[in-house]
Short mmCIF file of N, CA and C in Angstrom, two decimals:
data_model
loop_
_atom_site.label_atom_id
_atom_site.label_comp_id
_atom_site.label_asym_id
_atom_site.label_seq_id
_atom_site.Cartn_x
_atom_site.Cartn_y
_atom_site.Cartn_z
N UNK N 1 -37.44 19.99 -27.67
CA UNK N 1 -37.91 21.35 -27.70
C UNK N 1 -37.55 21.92 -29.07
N UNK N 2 -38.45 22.88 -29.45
CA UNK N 2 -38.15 23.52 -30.91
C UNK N 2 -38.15 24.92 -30.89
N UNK N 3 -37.22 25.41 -31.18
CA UNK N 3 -37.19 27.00 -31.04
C UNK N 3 -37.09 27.81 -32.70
N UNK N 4 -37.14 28.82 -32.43
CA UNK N 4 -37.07 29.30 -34.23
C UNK N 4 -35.70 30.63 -33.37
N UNK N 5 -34.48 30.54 -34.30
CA UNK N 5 -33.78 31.15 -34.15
C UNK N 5 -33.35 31.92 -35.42
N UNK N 6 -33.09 32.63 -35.52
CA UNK N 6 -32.82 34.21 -36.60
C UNK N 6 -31.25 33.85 -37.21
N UNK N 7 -30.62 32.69 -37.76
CA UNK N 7 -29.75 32.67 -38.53
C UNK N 7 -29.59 33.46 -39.82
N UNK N 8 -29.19 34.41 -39.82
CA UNK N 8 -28.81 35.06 -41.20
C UNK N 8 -27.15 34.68 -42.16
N UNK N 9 -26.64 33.99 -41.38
CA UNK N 9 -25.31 33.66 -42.13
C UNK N 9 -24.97 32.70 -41.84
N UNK N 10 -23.81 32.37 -42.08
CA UNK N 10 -23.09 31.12 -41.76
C UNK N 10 -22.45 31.01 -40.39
N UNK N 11 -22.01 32.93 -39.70
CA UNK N 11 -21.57 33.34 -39.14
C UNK N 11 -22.66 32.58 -37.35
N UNK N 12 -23.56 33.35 -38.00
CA UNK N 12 -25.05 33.12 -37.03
C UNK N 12 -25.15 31.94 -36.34
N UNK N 13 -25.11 30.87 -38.12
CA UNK N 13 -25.10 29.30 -37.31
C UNK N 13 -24.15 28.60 -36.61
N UNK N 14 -22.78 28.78 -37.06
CA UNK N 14 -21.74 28.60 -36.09
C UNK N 14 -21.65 29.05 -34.67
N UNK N 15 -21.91 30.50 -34.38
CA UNK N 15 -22.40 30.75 -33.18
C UNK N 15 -23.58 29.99 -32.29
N UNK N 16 -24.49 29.68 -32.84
CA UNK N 16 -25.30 28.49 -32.47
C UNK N 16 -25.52 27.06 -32.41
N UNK N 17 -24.55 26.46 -33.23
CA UNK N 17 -24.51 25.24 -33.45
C UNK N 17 -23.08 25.34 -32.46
N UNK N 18 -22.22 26.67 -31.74
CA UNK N 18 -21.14 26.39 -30.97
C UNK N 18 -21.66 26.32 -29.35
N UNK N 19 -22.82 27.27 -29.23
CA UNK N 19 -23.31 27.51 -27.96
C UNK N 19 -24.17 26.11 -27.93
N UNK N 20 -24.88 25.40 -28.64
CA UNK N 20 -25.53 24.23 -28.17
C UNK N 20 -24.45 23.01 -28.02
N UNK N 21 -23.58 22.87 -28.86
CA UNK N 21 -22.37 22.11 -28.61
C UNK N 21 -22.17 22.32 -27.06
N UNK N 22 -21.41 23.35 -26.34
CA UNK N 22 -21.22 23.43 -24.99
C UNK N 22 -22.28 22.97 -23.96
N UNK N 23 -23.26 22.67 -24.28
CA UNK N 23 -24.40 22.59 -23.23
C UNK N 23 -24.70 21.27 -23.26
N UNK N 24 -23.82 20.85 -21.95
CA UNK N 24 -23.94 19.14 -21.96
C UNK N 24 -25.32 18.61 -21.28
N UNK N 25 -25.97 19.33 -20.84
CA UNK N 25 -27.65 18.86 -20.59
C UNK N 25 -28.60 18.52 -21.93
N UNK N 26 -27.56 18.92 -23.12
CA UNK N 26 -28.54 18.55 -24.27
C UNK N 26 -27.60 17.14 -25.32
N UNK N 27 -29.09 16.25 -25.54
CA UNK N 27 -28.22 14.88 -26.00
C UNK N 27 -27.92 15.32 -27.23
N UNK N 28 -29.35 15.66 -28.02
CA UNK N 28 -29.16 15.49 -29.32
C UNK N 28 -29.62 17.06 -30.29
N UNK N 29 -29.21 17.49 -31.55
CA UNK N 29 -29.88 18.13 -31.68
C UNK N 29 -30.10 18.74 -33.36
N UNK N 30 -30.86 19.27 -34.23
CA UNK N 30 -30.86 19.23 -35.41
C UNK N 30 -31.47 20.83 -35.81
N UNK N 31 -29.82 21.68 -36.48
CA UNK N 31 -30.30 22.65 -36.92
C UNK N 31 -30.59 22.75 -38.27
N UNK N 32 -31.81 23.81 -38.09
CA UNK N 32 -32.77 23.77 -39.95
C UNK N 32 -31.95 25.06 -40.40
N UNK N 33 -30.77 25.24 -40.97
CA UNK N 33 -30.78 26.44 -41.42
C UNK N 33 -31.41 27.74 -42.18
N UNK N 34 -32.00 27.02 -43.35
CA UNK N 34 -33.06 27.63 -44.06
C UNK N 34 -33.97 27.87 -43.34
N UNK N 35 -34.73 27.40 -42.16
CA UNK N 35 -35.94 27.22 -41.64
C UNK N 35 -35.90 27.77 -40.75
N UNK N 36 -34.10 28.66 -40.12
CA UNK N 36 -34.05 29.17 -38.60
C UNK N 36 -34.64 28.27 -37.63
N UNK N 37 -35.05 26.94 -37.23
CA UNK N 37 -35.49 25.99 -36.55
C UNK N 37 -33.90 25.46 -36.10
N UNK N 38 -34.37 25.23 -34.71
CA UNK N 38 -33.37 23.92 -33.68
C UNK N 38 -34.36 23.34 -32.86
N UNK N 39 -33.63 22.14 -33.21
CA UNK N 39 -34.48 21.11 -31.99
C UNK N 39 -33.70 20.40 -31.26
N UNK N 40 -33.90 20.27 -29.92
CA UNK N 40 -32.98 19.83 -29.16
C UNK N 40 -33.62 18.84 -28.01
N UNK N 41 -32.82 17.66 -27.89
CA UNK N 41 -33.16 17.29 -26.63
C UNK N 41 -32.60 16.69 -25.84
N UNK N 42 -32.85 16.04 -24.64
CA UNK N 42 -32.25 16.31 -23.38
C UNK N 42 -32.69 16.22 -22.38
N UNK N 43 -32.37 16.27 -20.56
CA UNK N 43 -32.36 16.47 -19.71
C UNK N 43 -32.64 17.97 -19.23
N UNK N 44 -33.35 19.31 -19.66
CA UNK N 44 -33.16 19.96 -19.36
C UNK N 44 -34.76 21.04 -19.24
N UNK N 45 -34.41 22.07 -18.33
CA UNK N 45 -35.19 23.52 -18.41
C UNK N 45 -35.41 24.20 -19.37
N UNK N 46 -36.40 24.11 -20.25
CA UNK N 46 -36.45 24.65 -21.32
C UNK N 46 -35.98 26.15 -21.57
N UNK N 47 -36.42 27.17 -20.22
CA UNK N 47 -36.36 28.44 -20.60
C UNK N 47 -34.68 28.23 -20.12
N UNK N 48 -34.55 27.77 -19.57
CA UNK N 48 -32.54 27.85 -19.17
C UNK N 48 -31.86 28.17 -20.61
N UNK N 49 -32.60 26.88 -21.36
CA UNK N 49 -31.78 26.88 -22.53
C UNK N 49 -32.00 27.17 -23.82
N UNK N 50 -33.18 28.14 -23.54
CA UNK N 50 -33.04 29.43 -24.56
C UNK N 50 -32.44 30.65 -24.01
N UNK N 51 -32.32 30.49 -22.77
CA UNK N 51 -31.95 32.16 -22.13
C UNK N 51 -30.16 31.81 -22.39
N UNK N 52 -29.59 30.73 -22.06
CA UNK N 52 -27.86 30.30 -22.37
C UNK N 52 -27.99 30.76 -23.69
N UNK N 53 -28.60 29.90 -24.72
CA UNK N 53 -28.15 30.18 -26.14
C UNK N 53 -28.31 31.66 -26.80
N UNK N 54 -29.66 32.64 -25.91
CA UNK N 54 -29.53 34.20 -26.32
C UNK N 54 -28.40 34.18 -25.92
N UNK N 55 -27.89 34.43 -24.35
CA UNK N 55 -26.74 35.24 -23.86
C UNK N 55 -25.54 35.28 -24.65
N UNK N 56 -25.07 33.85 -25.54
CA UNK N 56 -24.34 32.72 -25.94
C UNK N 56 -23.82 33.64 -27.16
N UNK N 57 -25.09 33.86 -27.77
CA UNK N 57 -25.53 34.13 -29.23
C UNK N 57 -25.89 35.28 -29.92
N UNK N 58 -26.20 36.27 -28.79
CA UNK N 58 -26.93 37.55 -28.89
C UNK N 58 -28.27 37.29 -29.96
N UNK N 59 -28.52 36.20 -30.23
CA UNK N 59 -29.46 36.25 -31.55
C UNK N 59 -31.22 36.09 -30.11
N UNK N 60 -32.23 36.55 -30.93
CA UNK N 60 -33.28 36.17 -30.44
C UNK N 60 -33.64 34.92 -30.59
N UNK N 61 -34.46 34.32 -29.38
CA UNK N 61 -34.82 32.43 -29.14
C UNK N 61 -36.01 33.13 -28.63
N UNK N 62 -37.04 31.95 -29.44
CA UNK N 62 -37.79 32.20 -29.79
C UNK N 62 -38.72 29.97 -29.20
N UNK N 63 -39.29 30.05 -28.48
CA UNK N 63 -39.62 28.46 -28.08
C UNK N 63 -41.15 28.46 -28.86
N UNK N 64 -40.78 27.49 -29.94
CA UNK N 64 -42.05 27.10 -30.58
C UNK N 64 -42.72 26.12 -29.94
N UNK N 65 -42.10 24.80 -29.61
CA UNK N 65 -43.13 23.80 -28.75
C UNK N 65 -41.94 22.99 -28.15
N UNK N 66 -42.85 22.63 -26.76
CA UNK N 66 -42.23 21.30 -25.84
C UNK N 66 -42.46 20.73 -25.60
N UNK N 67 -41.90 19.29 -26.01
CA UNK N 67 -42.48 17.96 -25.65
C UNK N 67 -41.70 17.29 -24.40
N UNK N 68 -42.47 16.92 -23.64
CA UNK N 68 -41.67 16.71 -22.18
C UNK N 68 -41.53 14.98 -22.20
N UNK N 69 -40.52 14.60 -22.42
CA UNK N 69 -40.11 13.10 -21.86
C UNK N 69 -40.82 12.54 -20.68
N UNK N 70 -41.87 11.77 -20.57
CA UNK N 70 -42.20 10.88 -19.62
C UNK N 70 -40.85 10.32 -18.57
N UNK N 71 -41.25 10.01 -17.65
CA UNK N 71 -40.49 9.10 -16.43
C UNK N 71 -40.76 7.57 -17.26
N UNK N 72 -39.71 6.68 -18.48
CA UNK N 72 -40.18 5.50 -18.70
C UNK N 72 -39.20 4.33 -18.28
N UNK N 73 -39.37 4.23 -17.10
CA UNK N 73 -38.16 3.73 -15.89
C UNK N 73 -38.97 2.32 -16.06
N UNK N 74 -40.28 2.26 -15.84
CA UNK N 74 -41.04 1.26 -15.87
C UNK N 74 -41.36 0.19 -17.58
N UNK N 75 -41.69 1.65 -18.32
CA UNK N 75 -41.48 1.12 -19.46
C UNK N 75 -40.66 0.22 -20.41
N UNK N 76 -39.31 0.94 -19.91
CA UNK N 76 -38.32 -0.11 -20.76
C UNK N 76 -37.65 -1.00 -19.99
N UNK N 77 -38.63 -1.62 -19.17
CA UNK N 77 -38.15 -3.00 -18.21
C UNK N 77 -39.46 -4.09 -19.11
N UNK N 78 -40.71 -3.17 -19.11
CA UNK N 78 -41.82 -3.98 -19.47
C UNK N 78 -41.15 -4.07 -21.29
N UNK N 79 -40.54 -3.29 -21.94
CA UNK N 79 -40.44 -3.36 -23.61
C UNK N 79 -39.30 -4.56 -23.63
N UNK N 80 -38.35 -4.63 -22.54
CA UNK N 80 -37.53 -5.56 -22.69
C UNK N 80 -38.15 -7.16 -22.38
N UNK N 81 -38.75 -7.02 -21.26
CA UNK N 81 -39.95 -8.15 -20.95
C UNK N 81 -40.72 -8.84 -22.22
N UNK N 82 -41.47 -7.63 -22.87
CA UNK N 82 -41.82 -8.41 -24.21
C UNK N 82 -40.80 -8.92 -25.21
N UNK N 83 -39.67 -8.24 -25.25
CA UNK N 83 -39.01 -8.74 -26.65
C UNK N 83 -38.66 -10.40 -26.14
N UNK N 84 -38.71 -10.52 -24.82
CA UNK N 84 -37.82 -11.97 -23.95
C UNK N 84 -39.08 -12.88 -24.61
N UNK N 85 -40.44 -12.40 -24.30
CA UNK N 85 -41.81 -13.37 -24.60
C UNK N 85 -41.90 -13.24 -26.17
N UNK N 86 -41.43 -12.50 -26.96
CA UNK N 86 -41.46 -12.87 -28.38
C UNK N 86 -40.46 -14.21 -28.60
N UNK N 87 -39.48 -13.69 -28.37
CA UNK N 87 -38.66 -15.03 -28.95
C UNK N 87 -37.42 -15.29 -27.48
N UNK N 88 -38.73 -16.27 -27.27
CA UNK N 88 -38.18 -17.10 -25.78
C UNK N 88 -37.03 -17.74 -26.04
N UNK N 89 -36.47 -18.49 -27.24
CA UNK N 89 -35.40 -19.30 -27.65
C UNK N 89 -34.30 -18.83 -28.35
N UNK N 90 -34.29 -17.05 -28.21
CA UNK N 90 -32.87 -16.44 -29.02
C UNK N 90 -32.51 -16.05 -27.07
N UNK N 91 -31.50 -16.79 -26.80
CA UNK N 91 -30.88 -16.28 -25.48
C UNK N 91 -29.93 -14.92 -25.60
N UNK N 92 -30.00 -13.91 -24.39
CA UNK N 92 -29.14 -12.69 -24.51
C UNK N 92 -27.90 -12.79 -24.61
N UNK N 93 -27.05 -12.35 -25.27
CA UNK N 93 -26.15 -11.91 -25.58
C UNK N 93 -25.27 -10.72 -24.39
N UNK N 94 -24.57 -11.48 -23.74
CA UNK N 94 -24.28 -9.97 -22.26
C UNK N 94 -22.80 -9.88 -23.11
N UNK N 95 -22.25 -8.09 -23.33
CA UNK N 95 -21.04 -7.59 -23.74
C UNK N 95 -20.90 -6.48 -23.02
N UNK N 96 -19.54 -5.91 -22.75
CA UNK N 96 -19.35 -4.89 -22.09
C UNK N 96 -19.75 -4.90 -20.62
N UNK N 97 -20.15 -3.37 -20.52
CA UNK N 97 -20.80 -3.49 -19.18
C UNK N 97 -22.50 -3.48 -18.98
N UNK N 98 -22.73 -4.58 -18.70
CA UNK N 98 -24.39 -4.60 -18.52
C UNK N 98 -25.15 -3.90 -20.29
N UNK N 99 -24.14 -4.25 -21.00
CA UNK N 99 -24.92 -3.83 -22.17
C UNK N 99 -25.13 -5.20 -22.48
N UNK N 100 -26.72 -4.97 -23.11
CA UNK N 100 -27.71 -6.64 -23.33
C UNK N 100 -27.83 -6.15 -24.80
N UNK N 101 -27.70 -7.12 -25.95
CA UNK N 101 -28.27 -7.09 -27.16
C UNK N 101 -28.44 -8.49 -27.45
N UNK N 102 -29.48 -8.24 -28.31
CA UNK N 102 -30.43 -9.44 -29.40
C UNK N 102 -29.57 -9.69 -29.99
N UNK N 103 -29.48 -11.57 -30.56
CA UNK N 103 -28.89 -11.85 -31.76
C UNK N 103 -29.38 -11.16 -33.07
N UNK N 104 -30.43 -10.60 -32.91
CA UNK N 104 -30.86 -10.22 -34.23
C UNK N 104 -30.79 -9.17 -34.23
N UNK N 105 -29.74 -8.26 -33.63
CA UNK N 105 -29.39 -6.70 -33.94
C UNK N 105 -28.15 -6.61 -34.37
N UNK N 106 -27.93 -5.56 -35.13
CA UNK N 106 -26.20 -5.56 -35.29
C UNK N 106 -25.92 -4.71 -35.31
N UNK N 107 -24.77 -4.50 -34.63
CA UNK N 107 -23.73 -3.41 -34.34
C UNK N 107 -23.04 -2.88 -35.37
N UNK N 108 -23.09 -1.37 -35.01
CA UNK N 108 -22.29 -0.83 -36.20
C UNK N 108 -21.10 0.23 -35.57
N UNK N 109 -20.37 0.46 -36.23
CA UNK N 109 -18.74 0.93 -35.91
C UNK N 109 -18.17 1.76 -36.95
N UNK N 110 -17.72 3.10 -36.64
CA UNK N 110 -16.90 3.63 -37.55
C UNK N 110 -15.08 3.16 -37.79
N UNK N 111 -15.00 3.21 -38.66
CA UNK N 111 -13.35 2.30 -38.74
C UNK N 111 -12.59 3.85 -39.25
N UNK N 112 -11.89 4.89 -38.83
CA UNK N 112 -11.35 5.82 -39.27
C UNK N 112 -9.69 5.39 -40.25
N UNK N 113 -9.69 5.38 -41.53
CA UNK N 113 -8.75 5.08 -42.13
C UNK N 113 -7.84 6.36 -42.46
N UNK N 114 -6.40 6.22 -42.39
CA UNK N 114 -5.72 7.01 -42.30
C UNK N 114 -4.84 6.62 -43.70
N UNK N 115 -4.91 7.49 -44.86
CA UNK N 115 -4.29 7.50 -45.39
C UNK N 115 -2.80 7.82 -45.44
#
């Protein structure tokens, strides 16, 4: 979802980038400061979560467009299906819990060094 929100300071965006932080129905999300734009997405009611982030925020939300996530329950059984018929002879890799990866992907990791 994309909303246009009225950031005038730094003050503004912290208040908004604090109220979308709290709202664990949303995965991901990318504020445009210059552009007053957020996009967010997620599991969720769109008008819920412009009406949380006014109350949140006192700022006006404003819903430019929504793109609604398909049900792809089916899909990424059939996308995994093909990658098996591309290359029948790289066998899966099982780590963790029920997490499946390709030999030909690689994992990446933050290493936090402490001076």
């Amino acid at each position: 979802m994309l909303m246009r929100i009225h950031m005038d300071c730094n003050g503004c965006y912290r208040k908004v980038r604090r109220a979308i932080l709290d709202m664990r129905e949303l995965e991901t999300h990318l504020i445009e400061k210059k552009e007053c734009r957020v996009s967010v997405c997620g599991r969720f009611i769109p008008q819920d979560v412009a009406i949380k982030i006014r109350k949140k925020t006192n700022r006006r939300v404003e819903i430019l467009e929504i793109q609604e996530l398909m049900d792809n329950s089916n899909t990424a059984t059939n996308d995994q299906e093909n990658l098996q018929d591309q290359a029948p002879h790289t066998p899966l890799i099982r780590s963790w819990d029920n997490v499946i990866s390709y030999p030909n992907q690689v994992e990446t990791f933050c290493i936090e060094s402490h001076h």
